[in-house]
Coordinates of C-alpha atoms in Angstrom, one line a residue:
M1100 CA 75.3 108.2 108.1
N1101 CA 77.2 109.1 104.8
V1102 CA 80.8 109.1 104.2
N1103 CA 81.0 113.0 104.5
Q1104 CA 79.4 113.2 107.8
T1105 CA 81.6 110.2 109.2
T1106 CA 85.0 111.8 108.1
C1107 CA 84.4 115.5 108.7
A1108 CA 83.4 114.9 112.3
A1109 CA 87.1 114.6 113.1
T1110 CA 88.3 118.4 113.8
D1111 CA 92.0 117.5 114.0
L1112 CA 93.4 117.3 110.6
D1113 CA 96.2 115.1 111.9
F1114 CA 93.6 112.4 112.7
A1115 CA 91.1 113.0 110.1
W1116 CA 93.0 111.1 107.4
N1117 CA 93.0 107.8 109.5
S1118 CA 89.2 108.6 110.4
I1119 CA 88.2 107.8 106.8
D1120 CA 85.9 104.8 106.6
W1121 CA 87.7 103.3 103.3
K1122 CA 85.2 100.6 102.9
K1123 CA 82.3 103.1 102.6
C1124 CA 84.3 105.1 100.2
E1125 CA 85.1 102.1 98.0
A1126 CA 81.5 100.9 97.9
Q1127 CA 80.3 104.3 97.3
V1128 CA 82.7 104.9 94.3
K1129 CA 81.9 101.3 92.9
K1130 CA 78.1 101.9 93.0
L1131 CA 78.5 105.2 91.1
Q1132 CA 80.6 103.5 88.4
E1133 CA 78.1 100.7 87.9
R1134 CA 75.5 103.3 87.6
I1135 CA 77.3 105.0 85.0
V1136 CA 77.5 101.4 83.1
K1137 CA 73.8 100.9 83.3
A1138 CA 73.0 104.6 82.1
R1139 CA 75.2 104.0 79.1
K1140 CA 73.8 100.6 78.3
D1141 CA 70.4 102.2 78.5
G1142 CA 71.5 105.0 76.2
R1143 CA 71.0 108.0 78.7
H1144 CA 74.0 109.9 77.8
G1145 CA 72.7 113.0 79.9
K1146 CA 72.6 110.5 82.9
V1147 CA 76.1 109.4 82.5
Q1148 CA 77.5 113.0 82.5
S1149 CA 75.4 113.7 85.6
L1150 CA 76.8 110.6 87.3
Q1151 CA 80.3 111.3 86.3
W1152 CA 79.9 114.9 87.8
T1153 CA 78.5 113.2 90.9
L1154 CA 81.4 110.9 91.2
T1155 CA 84.1 113.6 90.6
H1156 CA 82.6 115.9 93.2
S1157 CA 82.1 113.3 96.1
F1158 CA 84.5 113.2 98.9
A1159 CA 84.8 109.3 98.7
A1160 CA 86.5 109.6 95.3
K1161 CA 88.5 112.4 96.3
A1162 CA 89.8 110.5 99.1
I1163 CA 90.5 107.2 97.1
A1164 CA 92.3 109.6 94.5
V1165 CA 94.6 111.0 97.2
K1166 CA 95.2 107.5 98.7
R1167 CA 96.1 106.3 95.2
V1168 CA 98.9 108.7 94.6
T1169 CA 100.3 108.4 98.0
T1170 CA 100.6 104.8 98.1
N1171 CA 101.9 103.9 94.7
E1172 CA 105.4 103.8 93.4
G1173 CA 105.4 107.3 92.5
K1174 CA 104.7 108.7 95.9
K1175 CA 108.3 109.9 96.5
T1176 CA 108.8 111.5 93.1
P1177 CA 107.5 115.3 93.3
G1178 CA 106.4 117.3 90.2
V1179 CA 107.9 120.8 89.3
D1180 CA 106.7 122.2 92.6
G1181 CA 108.7 119.6 94.8
V1182 CA 105.7 119.0 96.9
L1183 CA 105.0 115.5 98.4
W1184 CA 102.2 114.5 100.4
S1185 CA 103.9 112.6 103.4
T1186 CA 101.9 113.3 106.4
D1187 CA 98.5 112.4 107.2
K1188 CA 97.7 116.1 107.5
A1189 CA 98.7 117.0 104.1
K1190 CA 96.7 114.0 102.6
Y1191 CA 93.7 115.3 104.3
E1192 CA 94.2 119.0 103.3
A1193 CA 94.5 117.6 99.6
V1194 CA 91.3 115.9 99.6
L1195 CA 89.4 119.1 100.5
D1196 CA 91.6 121.0 98.0
L1197 CA 90.6 118.8 95.0
K1198 CA 88.2 121.1 93.2
R1199 CA 87.2 121.7 89.8
N1200 CA 86.4 125.4 90.0
G1201 CA 89.9 127.5 89.9
Y1202 CA 92.0 124.3 89.0
K1203 CA 95.0 124.9 86.9
P1204 CA 97.3 122.1 86.5
Q1205 CA 101.2 123.1 86.7
P1206 CA 103.6 122.1 84.0
L1207 CA 105.2 118.6 83.7
R1208 CA 108.6 117.7 84.8
R1209 CA 110.3 116.0 82.0
V1210 CA 112.6 113.1 82.9
F1211 CA 114.1 110.4 80.6
I1212 CA 114.2 106.7 81.0
K1213 CA 116.2 104.1 79.3
I1214 CA 114.4 101.4 77.4
A1215 CA 115.3 98.1 76.0
N1216 CA 116.5 99.3 72.7
G1217 CA 118.8 101.7 74.4
K1218 CA 117.1 104.8 73.4
L1219 CA 115.6 107.3 75.9
R1220 CA 111.9 107.6 76.5
P1221 CA 110.6 111.0 77.6
L1222 CA 108.1 111.1 80.7
G1223 CA 106.1 113.8 82.1
I1224 CA 106.0 113.9 85.8
P1225 CA 102.8 115.8 87.2
T1226 CA 102.5 117.5 90.4
M1227 CA 100.8 115.4 93.2
K1228 CA 97.7 117.5 93.1
D1229 CA 97.7 117.0 89.2
R1230 CA 98.1 113.2 89.8
A1231 CA 95.1 113.2 92.2
M1232 CA 93.0 115.1 89.9
Q1233 CA 93.8 112.6 87.0
A1234 CA 93.0 109.7 89.5
L1235 CA 89.7 111.2 90.3
Y1236 CA 88.4 111.8 86.8
L1237 CA 89.8 108.3 85.7
M1238 CA 87.2 106.9 88.1
A1239 CA 84.7 108.4 86.0
L1240 CA 85.9 107.7 82.7
E1241 CA 87.3 103.9 83.2
P1242 CA 83.6 102.5 83.2
L1243 CA 83.1 103.9 79.8
A1244 CA 86.6 103.1 78.4
E1245 CA 85.6 99.4 79.4
M1246 CA 82.4 99.5 77.5
T1247 CA 84.0 101.0 74.3
A1248 CA 87.3 98.9 74.4
D1249 CA 88.4 96.3 71.8
P1250 CA 87.5 92.9 73.3
H1251 CA 90.9 91.7 72.5
S1252 CA 92.9 94.7 73.9
Y1253 CA 94.7 93.6 77.2
G1254 CA 96.8 96.5 78.2
F1255 CA 96.3 98.9 81.1
R1256 CA 92.9 97.5 81.6
K1257 CA 91.4 96.4 85.2
E1258 CA 91.6 92.6 85.5
R1259 CA 93.5 91.9 82.5
C1260 CA 97.2 91.2 81.9
C1261 CA 100.0 90.1 79.6
Q1262 CA 99.3 86.5 80.0
D1263 CA 95.7 87.1 78.7
A1264 CA 97.2 88.4 75.5
I1265 CA 99.6 85.4 75.1
Q1266 CA 97.0 83.0 75.8
Q1267 CA 94.5 84.7 73.0
C1268 CA 97.5 84.4 70.5
H1269 CA 97.9 80.7 71.6
T1270 CA 94.1 80.2 70.8
V1271 CA 94.3 81.9 67.6
L1272 CA 97.5 80.3 66.2
S1273 CA 97.5 76.7 67.8
H1274 CA 95.5 74.9 65.4
G1275 CA 96.1 73.3 62.2
Y1276 CA 93.9 75.5 60.3
S1277 CA 95.1 78.6 61.9
P1278 CA 96.1 81.6 60.3
Q1279 CA 99.9 81.4 59.1
W1280 CA 100.9 85.2 58.6
I1281 CA 101.4 87.7 61.4
L1282 CA 101.6 91.5 61.2
E1283 CA 103.8 92.8 64.1
G1284 CA 102.4 96.4 64.8
D1285 CA 104.2 98.9 66.8
I1286 CA 103.2 102.7 66.7
K1287 CA 105.7 105.4 66.6
G1288 CA 105.9 107.5 69.8
C1289 CA 102.2 106.7 70.6
F1290 CA 101.8 108.9 73.8
D1291 CA 103.7 111.9 72.5
H1292 CA 101.7 112.4 69.0
I1293 CA 98.0 111.7 69.8
S1294 CA 95.8 114.4 68.4
H1295 CA 94.6 116.9 70.9
D1296 CA 91.9 117.7 68.6
W1297 CA 90.6 114.1 68.3
L1298 CA 90.9 113.5 72.3
L1299 CA 88.9 116.6 73.0
A1300 CA 86.1 115.4 70.4
N1301 CA 86.1 111.8 71.3
I1302 CA 87.1 111.3 75.0
P1303 CA 83.9 111.1 77.2
T1304 CA 84.9 113.3 80.2
D1305 CA 85.0 116.7 81.3
K1306 CA 86.4 118.8 78.2
R1307 CA 87.8 121.7 80.1
I1308 CA 89.6 119.7 82.5
L1309 CA 91.1 117.5 79.8
K1310 CA 92.2 120.3 77.7
K1311 CA 93.9 122.1 80.7
W1312 CA 95.9 118.8 81.1
L1313 CA 96.9 118.5 77.4
K1314 CA 97.9 122.1 77.0
C1315 CA 99.7 122.3 80.5
G1316 CA 103.3 122.4 78.9
V1317 CA 106.5 120.7 79.8
I1318 CA 109.4 122.0 82.0
F1319 CA 113.2 120.8 80.9
K1320 CA 116.3 122.5 82.2
G1321 CA 114.4 125.3 83.5
E1322 CA 112.7 126.1 80.4
L1323 CA 108.9 126.0 79.6
F1324 CA 107.8 124.0 76.2
K1325 CA 104.3 124.0 75.0
T1326 CA 102.6 120.8 74.5
E1327 CA 100.7 121.1 71.1
E1328 CA 100.2 117.2 70.8
G1329 CA 100.4 113.9 72.6
T1330 CA 99.3 113.2 76.1
M1331 CA 101.4 113.1 79.4
Q1332 CA 103.2 109.7 79.3
G1333 CA 103.8 109.3 83.1
G1334 CA 100.5 110.6 84.2
I1335 CA 97.7 108.0 85.7
I1336 CA 95.1 108.6 83.0
S1337 CA 97.5 108.6 80.1
P1338 CA 97.3 104.8 79.4
T1339 CA 93.4 104.9 79.3
L1340 CA 93.5 107.8 77.0
A1341 CA 96.0 106.1 74.7
N1342 CA 94.0 102.8 74.8
M1343 CA 90.8 104.7 73.9
T1344 CA 92.7 106.4 71.1
L1345 CA 93.4 103.0 69.5
D1346 CA 89.9 101.5 70.2
G1347 CA 88.1 100.9 67.1
I1348 CA 90.7 98.5 65.1
Q1349 CA 89.0 95.3 65.9
P1350 CA 85.2 96.4 65.0
I1351 CA 86.8 97.5 61.6
L1352 CA 88.4 94.1 60.9
T1353 CA 85.4 92.2 62.2
Q1354 CA 83.0 93.9 59.9
K1355 CA 85.2 93.9 56.8
Y1356 CA 86.6 90.3 57.0
R1357 CA 83.6 88.3 57.9
R1358 CA 83.3 84.5 57.1
Y1359 CA 81.8 83.8 53.7
S1360 CA 80.3 81.2 51.7
K1361 CA 81.7 80.2 48.1
G1362 CA 80.5 77.2 46.2
G1363 CA 78.8 75.8 49.1
K1364 CA 81.9 75.9 51.3
L1365 CA 82.5 78.2 54.3
Y1366 CA 85.8 80.2 54.0
S1367 CA 87.2 82.7 56.7
P1368 CA 90.1 85.1 56.1
M1369 CA 91.2 84.3 59.8
V1370 CA 91.9 87.9 60.5
N1371 CA 92.4 88.4 64.3
L1372 CA 93.6 91.4 66.5
V1373 CA 95.6 90.9 69.7
R1374 CA 96.7 94.1 71.2
Y1375 CA 98.5 95.2 74.5
A1376 CA 98.7 98.9 74.6
D1377 CA 100.5 100.2 71.5
D1378 CA 101.8 96.8 70.6
F1379 CA 99.7 94.4 68.6
V1380 CA 99.5 91.6 66.2
I1381 CA 97.1 91.1 63.4
T1382 CA 96.7 87.6 61.9
S1383 CA 95.6 86.5 58.2
A1384 CA 95.3 83.4 56.2
E1385 CA 97.1 85.4 53.3
K1386 CA 100.1 87.7 53.5
D1387 CA 98.8 89.9 50.6
V1388 CA 95.8 90.7 52.8
L1389 CA 97.9 92.1 55.5
E1390 CA 100.4 94.1 53.1
R1391 CA 97.8 95.6 50.6
E1392 CA 94.7 96.0 52.9
I1393 CA 95.1 95.9 56.5
K1394 CA 98.4 97.9 56.8
P1395 CA 97.0 100.7 54.7
M1396 CA 93.8 100.7 56.7
L1397 CA 95.8 101.2 60.1
V1398 CA 97.9 103.8 58.3
E1399 CA 94.5 105.7 57.7
F1400 CA 93.1 104.8 61.1
L1401 CA 96.1 106.1 62.9
A1402 CA 96.6 109.3 60.7
E1403 CA 93.0 110.4 62.0
R1404 CA 94.6 110.4 65.4
G1405 CA 97.8 111.9 64.8
L1406 CA 99.6 108.7 64.8
E1407 CA 101.7 106.5 62.5
L1408 CA 103.2 103.1 62.4
S1409 CA 106.8 102.5 63.3
E1410 CA 108.3 101.2 60.0
E1411 CA 111.4 99.6 61.7
K1412 CA 109.2 97.8 64.2
T1413 CA 106.1 96.8 62.0
V1414 CA 106.8 93.6 60.0
I1415 CA 105.0 90.6 58.4
T1416 CA 106.3 87.2 59.5
H1417 CA 105.3 83.7 59.0
I1418 CA 104.3 81.6 61.9
D1419 CA 107.0 79.1 61.3
D1420 CA 109.8 81.8 61.4
G1421 CA 108.1 83.0 64.8
F1422 CA 107.6 86.3 66.4
D1423 CA 108.3 88.1 69.8
F1424 CA 105.5 89.5 71.6
L1425 CA 105.4 90.7 75.3
G1426 CA 108.5 89.0 76.2
F1427 CA 107.5 85.6 74.6
N1428 CA 108.8 84.0 71.3
I1429 CA 105.6 82.6 69.6
K1430 CA 106.6 80.0 66.9
K1431 CA 105.3 76.8 65.2
F1432 CA 107.9 73.6 65.3
K1433 CA 106.7 71.0 63.0
G1434 CA 103.2 72.2 63.3
V1435 CA 103.2 72.4 67.1
L1436 CA 102.7 76.2 68.7
L1437 CA 105.2 76.9 71.4
T1438 CA 105.1 80.2 73.4
Q1439 CA 108.8 80.4 74.9
P1440 CA 110.5 83.1 76.6
S1441 CA 112.2 85.2 73.9
K1442 CA 116.2 84.9 74.0
K1443 CA 116.3 88.7 74.3
C1444 CA 114.5 88.5 77.6
V1445 CA 116.3 85.5 78.9
K1446 CA 119.5 87.3 78.4
K1447 CA 118.1 90.6 80.1
F1448 CA 117.2 88.6 83.1
L1449 CA 120.6 86.7 83.4
D1450 CA 122.4 89.8 83.0
G1451 CA 120.4 91.2 85.8
I1452 CA 121.4 88.3 88.0
R1453 CA 125.0 88.3 87.1
Y1454 CA 125.0 92.0 88.0
T1455 CA 123.4 91.5 91.2
I1456 CA 125.9 88.5 92.2
D1457 CA 128.9 90.8 90.9
S1458 CA 127.7 93.6 92.9
N1459 CA 127.6 91.7 96.1
K1460 CA 130.9 90.0 96.2
S1461 CA 131.7 90.3 99.9
C1462 CA 128.0 90.0 101.2
R1463 CA 126.6 86.9 103.4
Q1464 CA 125.3 83.9 101.5
E1465 CA 121.9 84.7 103.1
T1466 CA 121.8 88.3 101.9
L1467 CA 122.5 87.2 98.3
I1468 CA 119.8 84.5 98.6
R1469 CA 117.4 87.2 99.8
L1470 CA 118.3 89.3 96.8
L1471 CA 118.1 86.7 94.1
N1472 CA 115.0 84.8 95.1
P1473 CA 112.4 87.6 94.5
K1474 CA 113.8 88.2 91.2
I1475 CA 113.9 84.5 90.3
T1476 CA 110.2 84.2 91.7
G1477 CA 108.9 87.1 89.8
W1478 CA 110.5 86.2 86.4
T1479 CA 109.5 82.4 86.4
N1480 CA 105.8 83.5 87.4
Y1481 CA 105.5 85.7 84.5
Y1482 CA 106.7 83.0 82.0
R1483 CA 104.9 80.0 83.8
C1484 CA 102.2 79.9 81.3
G1485 CA 104.3 79.0 78.3
A1486 CA 106.5 76.2 77.2
S1487 CA 109.1 77.2 79.6
S1488 CA 110.7 74.2 81.3
K1489 CA 113.7 73.9 79.0
T1490 CA 114.7 77.5 79.3
F1491 CA 114.1 77.5 83.1
Q1492 CA 116.5 74.5 83.2
R1493 CA 119.0 76.6 81.0
V1494 CA 118.6 79.6 83.5
D1495 CA 119.2 77.3 86.8
D1496 CA 122.4 76.0 84.9
Q1497 CA 123.7 79.6 84.2
I1498 CA 122.8 80.8 87.9
F1499 CA 124.8 77.9 89.4
R1500 CA 127.8 78.6 87.2
K1501 CA 128.0 82.4 88.2
L1502 CA 127.4 81.4 92.2
W1503 CA 130.2 78.7 91.7
K1504 CA 132.5 81.5 90.4
W1505 CA 131.1 84.0 93.4
A1506 CA 132.1 81.2 95.8
K1507 CA 135.6 80.5 94.5
R1508 CA 136.4 84.0 94.5
R1509 CA 135.7 84.6 98.2
H1510 CA 138.1 81.6 99.2
P1511 CA 141.0 81.6 96.5
K1512 CA 143.2 79.5 98.9
K1513 CA 140.6 76.8 99.6
G1514 CA 140.1 73.5 97.6
K1515 CA 136.9 73.1 95.5
R1516 CA 135.6 70.3 97.8
W1517 CA 135.9 72.5 100.8
I1518 CA 134.1 75.3 98.9
A1519 CA 131.3 73.2 97.9
N1520 CA 130.8 71.7 101.2
K1521 CA 130.4 75.2 102.8
Y1522 CA 128.0 76.6 100.2
F1523 CA 126.3 73.8 98.5
H1524 CA 124.2 71.1 100.1
F1525 CA 122.0 68.2 99.4
Y1526 CA 118.5 69.2 99.8
K1527 CA 115.0 67.6 99.0
T1528 CA 116.7 64.8 96.4
R1529 CA 118.9 67.4 94.9
R1530 CA 122.7 67.9 95.3
W1531 CA 124.6 71.2 95.0
R1532 CA 121.6 73.3 96.4
F1533 CA 122.9 76.7 97.2
L1534 CA 121.8 77.2 100.7
V1535 CA 122.3 78.4 104.2
E1536 CA 121.4 77.0 107.7
L1537 CA 119.9 79.6 110.0
T1538 CA 119.2 79.5 113.7
K1539 CA 116.5 81.4 115.1
N1540 CA 115.0 81.4 118.4
G1541 CA 116.9 78.0 119.0
K1542 CA 115.6 76.4 116.1
Q1543 CA 117.4 75.6 112.7
D1544 CA 116.0 76.8 109.6
I1545 CA 117.0 76.0 106.0
F1546 CA 117.2 78.9 103.4
P1547 CA 117.6 77.8 100.0
L1548 CA 118.0 79.6 96.8
K1549 CA 115.0 79.1 94.7
Y1550 CA 115.2 77.0 91.5
A1551 CA 113.6 78.5 88.2
F1552 CA 112.6 74.9 87.3
E1553 CA 110.6 74.4 90.6
T1554 CA 108.1 76.6 89.0
K1555 CA 105.3 74.5 87.7
I1556 CA 104.2 75.1 84.2
L1557 CA 100.5 76.4 84.4
R1558 CA 98.2 77.3 81.5
H1559 CA 97.0 80.7 82.2
K1560 CA 93.1 81.2 82.2
K1561 CA 92.2 83.7 80.0
I1562 CA 89.5 86.3 81.0
K1563 CA 86.6 86.2 78.6
S1564 CA 87.0 89.0 76.1
E1565 CA 83.4 90.7 77.0
A1566 CA 84.0 90.6 80.6
N1567 CA 83.4 94.2 82.1
P1568 CA 84.3 94.6 85.8
F1569 CA 82.3 97.5 86.2
D1570 CA 79.2 95.9 85.1
T1571 CA 77.0 94.1 87.7
M1572 CA 76.1 91.4 85.2
W1573 CA 79.6 90.1 85.5
K1574 CA 79.9 90.5 89.4
D1575 CA 79.9 86.6 90.1
Y1576 CA 82.4 86.0 87.1
F1577 CA 85.1 88.3 88.8
E1578 CA 84.3 86.9 92.2
E1579 CA 85.1 83.4 91.0
R1580 CA 88.0 84.4 88.9
M1581 CA 89.4 86.3 91.9
T1582 CA 89.1 83.1 94.1
Y1583 CA 90.5 81.0 91.3
K1584 CA 93.6 83.3 91.2
M1585 CA 94.1 83.6 94.8
L1586 CA 93.8 79.9 95.2
L1587 CA 96.5 79.3 92.9
S1588 CA 98.7 82.1 94.6
L1589 CA 97.9 80.1 97.9
K1590 CA 99.1 76.7 96.1
G1591 CA 95.9 75.1 96.5
R1592 CA 95.9 75.4 100.4
N1593 CA 92.2 75.6 101.1
S1594 CA 92.9 76.5 104.9
L1595 CA 94.5 79.6 103.8
L1596 CA 91.8 80.5 101.2
Y1597 CA 89.3 80.2 104.1
M1598 CA 91.4 82.4 106.2
W1599 CA 91.4 84.8 103.1
N1600 CA 87.8 85.0 103.0
K1601 CA 87.1 85.2 106.6
Q1602 CA 89.3 88.5 106.6
E1603 CA 87.2 89.8 103.9
R1604 CA 90.1 89.6 101.6
K1605 CA 92.1 92.3 103.3
C1606 CA 95.2 92.7 105.5
P1607 CA 94.2 93.0 109.1
L1608 CA 97.3 95.4 109.5
C1609 CA 96.9 97.8 106.8
G1610 CA 93.5 97.2 105.6
Q1611 CA 94.4 96.9 102.1
P1612 CA 93.4 94.1 99.6
I1613 CA 95.3 90.8 99.6
T1614 CA 95.4 89.5 96.0
A1615 CA 97.1 87.1 93.9
E1616 CA 99.6 89.6 92.7
T1617 CA 100.5 90.8 96.2
Q1618 CA 103.1 89.1 98.3
W1619 CA 101.8 87.4 101.7
N1620 CA 102.8 85.8 104.8
V1621 CA 101.1 84.0 107.5
R1622 CA 101.1 86.0 111.0
E1623 CA 100.7 84.3 114.3
Q1624 CA 99.7 86.0 117.5
K1625 CA 98.2 85.2 120.8
E1626 CA 94.7 86.3 121.6
N1627 CA 92.8 85.1 124.7
G1628 CA 95.4 82.6 125.5
Q1629 CA 95.2 81.1 121.9
I1630 CA 97.4 81.1 118.9
V1631 CA 95.4 83.0 116.1
R1632 CA 96.8 83.1 112.4
Y1633 CA 96.1 85.8 109.8
L1634 CA 97.1 86.4 106.4
V1635 CA 98.9 89.5 105.8
H1636 CA 100.8 91.4 103.2
D1637 CA 104.6 90.4 103.3
K1638 CA 105.7 94.1 103.7
C1639 CA 103.2 94.4 106.7
Y1640 CA 104.6 91.1 108.1
K1641 CA 108.2 92.5 108.0
E1642 CA 107.2 95.9 109.6
N1643 CA 105.2 94.5 112.4
R1644 CA 107.5 91.5 113.6

């Protein structure tokens, strides 16, 4: 029985959404994506287009597209029509309504968000239906995007992350013979200025649908503005379009700056590219090569796509002076390369911690710990792949000083010893630990504030640059990688890894995958008189207590 027959058997739309077999839908879409990759490798371009058409017209892909836009962070943000798909009936009707014929996207809703440098970044918010259509066609485009991507591009790509880019920088720059000069590149308004003509001529997707998205317009303060350039930053498919626009820099560099032999010796220009979205670095053994050859080449490459380098952010630096990339400062100290959290990002993090403490001056100690622990955990997990130990110690010191002020402000008439005994205790060989003792169900529990320094430094295991998650040839590699990452998340507990595999790597409460990136918890319940343990999402654990 196929997916259509299984799901359409339900006549009541209120229950039809819950009757969808998601496992079959995911398997069907994955199979089609793998076939697209195989056809592309065989040079069968007609077959590729046929498979893309099949995927975008399948019920399984449409259902997954609707599920994606109704479960992500933007599910409560409407477009210009103000419509949200919050009920199961609305979601199922949306699946049936995703059709190519007669489809006309509505204008984007323009909003602005403040970025790190204090400037405002414009975002275009599509309607729920337009988001679902983008998610649908993205499933057919992503396999091809992976095949044509630069090997050392790590932004907005499946199974890749910032730490992969940082590790590649470390690999390229850490040796004694490594290149000494770095061009820090940044593209001015990348999403907003990409040439529509270039996209329509080079993106292997439905041109008719793509043109409609690009020309749909923007509504700001009740007025409609035409979109003559750029792609919709805020749309689901936008990061992939931007990535594909910038792909091609690395092959040019590889072709031009090969190793060469001179006088019986082998020389290398040491030109390497590491890119994350529109931020990138290019290394070279000589500064002149970056200034006189590579920078003009980049200007020409980008101009063809309607883009230009940001002069204020594009600079050439020596490795001994260091540079900031993706929140890390990468610099050589006496010949040793260190990747540390950048001062700017440390300050931003501590400012956020101080703001949280100042905003909760009268809350309970337990509440404050619950607010701070996720922030500390997330920040330290991001930076644990670098030389961050000393930074973590400084962060702990600053947090302690702020908490001491918080405690003293609450009890202005009490002595320091009394305040210390109330809020700070001896715990696991450490004095002055900010913690609270809780009593639940007659049992006493200790709930401490997390120390940043407790996070162990762990060198990130970088993804292989040529790995493609849509290619069956790499299936075993990604299975092993997922298991390795999950074991790290489970802190090496093989019993929990066994439980995770036994559950088919999914949460038994919501049916969604449990990955190393999702927070988890262990749920215990009685079945047939025995205590059975399950690994579940932390959110599901709290909702079903």
